[in-house]
Amino acid sequence: MTAPHPDTWLRVLPQGLYCEPGDFFIDPLRSVAHAVITHGHSDHARPGHGSVLATEATLAIMRVRMGEGRAGETQQALDYHTPLTHQGVDITLVPAGHVLGSAQIVLDWQGSRAVVSGDYKRQRDPTCAPFEPVTCDVFVTEATFGFPVFRHPDPAHEIAKLLKSLTIFPDRTHIVGAYSLGKAQRVIALLREAGWERPIFIHGALTALCALYEAHGVPLGPLLPATGASKDDLKGAIVIAPPAAAADRWSRRMNDPLIARASGWMRVRQRAKMAGVELPLVISDHADWDDLLRTVEETRAPEVWVTHGAEEALIHALSLRQIRGRALSLIGYEDEETSSEEEAEA
Amino acid sequence: MTPFADLLERLVFTPGRLAKLALLRDYFTHTPDPDRGYALAAIAGDLSFTAAKPAMIRQIATDRVDPTLFAWSYDYVGDLAETVALIWPGSREGQAPRLSEVVAILSETPKSDLPAVLAGWMDVCDASARLALLKLITGGLRVGASARLAKIALGEMAGVAADDIEEVWHGLAPPYGPLFDWLSGRAAKPDAAGAPVFRPTMLAHPLEEADAAALDWAGYRAEWKWDGIRVQLVATAQGRRLYTRTAEDISHGFPEILAAMDFHGVLDGELLVMRDGEVAPFGDLQQRLNRKSPGPKMLKDFPAGVRLYDILFDGDDDLRGLTFDDRRVRLEDWYARHQPPRMDLSALIPFAGQEDLAALRFGARAASIEGLMLKRGDSPYLAGRPKGPWWKWKRAPLTIDAVLMYAQRGHGRRSSIYSDYTFGLWRKDGMLVPVGKAYSGITDQELAFIDRWVRGHTIARFGPVREVEKSLVLEIAFDAAQTSNRHKSGVALRFPRISRIRTDKPAEEADKLDSLIARIPASGVAKGETLEEEG
Ligand SMILES: [Zn+2]
Ligand SMILES: [Zn+2]
């Protein structure tokens, strides 16, 4: 008996990607009875589900971000690499390397395997477990940076730019706009690796998540609240804040602030200009073009489904490699770096 | 190439002048010769290659990348060189070439070998360096800093005045070895003897009421302040040059002036478009300034002339140490001897006291007059803007009451504040039409008020721009109004700035477009943007 093709048991419904035999959704876009969540970003982890299955870290992030009551009526934590059988479907969580707790959802049913990777990256990240490729029949991928112009440089190089800037402008407060879950902690950890030992000032929106990272064994070094710090304290200091806060009036009371932004979009000048930043830092938590293609190759999947992003270019490139690509065109996922404007205003 | 590319990248995103200076200083301090000299040349616009055409760089990219992916990427990025720089696949281990190496090799590489040479460089460069390289060799390099700013940075680095650098600048060529030898203390100041170099200009302060009250009027001479641009005419046996007051060489744009400079000396004056001795509005001069090399029709329709008001050198005789009165005698004598075509003398205005001049200033309504200049009779010609010897006393501005239509976030310190305003006037049919943009003139408190108001009265957003309810009246001061075919309203304002917020005035009582048009002088078509104010 040949194994059933994943498109017979994994479907796109208005609520999101649905595993029929298991009767659950993966990263559903609206509230459902049973949800499996890849990671804690708000476009993937939405409030109000019945039961939620995810890594312990993702569940903890959801509770911090939405409050105890809204992160699912019941929550079940599942460790990486520990299969759980649910109505005949084996569910295994494998690190996605995106943010703390992020997981690819590996689904095995009747000898057929699909991997829903959620958001992922291949660059080294000291704040989360690295991505592991899993061989499968269908690989479900994002394509946030699905154009060949997106090649993320070594993040250490970008951090060096920030530190160099501090030597040229030793009095200016360097405010780095970084998404509050994942990017902020990664930038802090990279700064520590680069030898920046002074306290780093953080916006109030980051406090709880930084504490959560620390509690999960990710050391971030001395952090101080930016609110309430004097102009003198902030002279020549590094402040991490959500992008919208960094760019807006919140930053105005700092000492001659220099606004930086850590995002993969900073690669394209026009995008960086539009963001109004003085120091663009190309640091992304998403796979770049080369890593998207490399990852697909490593999964050895003959067929790839693209959830969101620039699917057209990726599918074209896959076709040149004799890999079948399919756009799921799921509306509602957007990368956290473009949606951050809303986040910080709320 | 990498340090230069990093500098360019930072300059592109850095709005503040002081910050740009810090970046330039850091670059010039840490970059060896002759690379920094070539970088300086690139900033000054003295380093340009046009060896590679856009088609060539597109070709070397599509040789390596699927053409469909290239086309989509180009569409997404919007700039060819940037697309090629970003899409260039994986780089080889190796050292990016130095800027001086690139310059040297480009100058001796035959065109047919260029694609291979370029591709070899691209392989070892990072994305920023690839972009800088591509922009450089296609002649598309735009640096976010002026030559003047680079000279100020060099001056700060070496502890010399930027004006001292200007004095030797035009006798040097890239990579300016003698300049850097001097700035590093390895050699004496280069000798510009005989070369038609720029001499630092003397600038005036605006005369405020408090200054006017304390002024010893009898010690001053008065002249009209004409609405042209300040220029310096330099002619020596080695050549002729026409410089702006910021040392920009604009000789090519004004061949008729160059032709008339059949003398040996350095003169200071106002460049104007003049017809039969009548000064045309600034917009006419703007037509000329927009053209790097004007054609015969342009020369005929917009004839340029210079109104002379000072002499710095007569032959090799340096007159800058003489008093204004003595220089004036020398200037008149010089003029009588040479009678150069296309030039006349700026007349001294006789006056008995402040009241005389105040009346003249008030009465001056010709668009070509900006106000009065006051120069102390006993002051030598001093570089820079010393306070006291020279004053500019601009005539009172004109004003209109306009309605705020759009607001945009500013730059730098003001990047989070809505500080750039488009305002409009009522047309006969009851439509509000934009007539200009202003971003200065008000206090920080007033700025904060408008910012708050904009946020509370937004009706639409377009990127960084907000359209607001048409209900806030701003009093706009401006120096002159001109007809314009670039603006929907048909009118352009010179130096518009906000003078008051008129919360007391309902929007429907704001001024009509017709009443502004009525104030436009009979001649002149303003097409371009206004220049930075001279003098
Ligand atoms: Zn995510
Ligand atoms: Zn996402």
mmCIF file of C-alpha atoms and ligand atoms in Angstrom, chain A residues 39 43-44 119 286 308 333-336, ligand 2:
data_model
loop_
_atom_site.group_PDB
_atom_site.id
_atom_site.type_symbol
_atom_site.label_atom_id
_atom_site.label_comp_id
_atom_site.label_asym_id
_atom_site.label_seq_id
_atom_site.Cartn_x
_atom_site.Cartn_y
_atom_site.Cartn_z
ATOM 1 C CA HIS A 39 6.043 29.655 18.039
ATOM 2 C CA ASP A 43 0.462 35.991 13.857
ATOM 3 C CA HIS A 44 1.070 32.322 14.671
ATOM 4 C CA ASP A 119 9.002 30.589 10.702
ATOM 5 C CA HIS A 286 13.901 34.409 9.020
ATOM 6 C CA HIS A 308 3.328 33.255 3.160
ATOM 7 C CA TYR A 333 0.613 35.629 8.518
ATOM 8 C CA GLU A 334 2.951 38.501 8.186
ATOM 9 C CA ASP A 335 6.424 38.619 9.443
ATOM 10 C CA GLU A 336 6.688 40.255 12.816
HETATM 11 ZN ZN ZN C 2 5.432 34.545 10.921
#
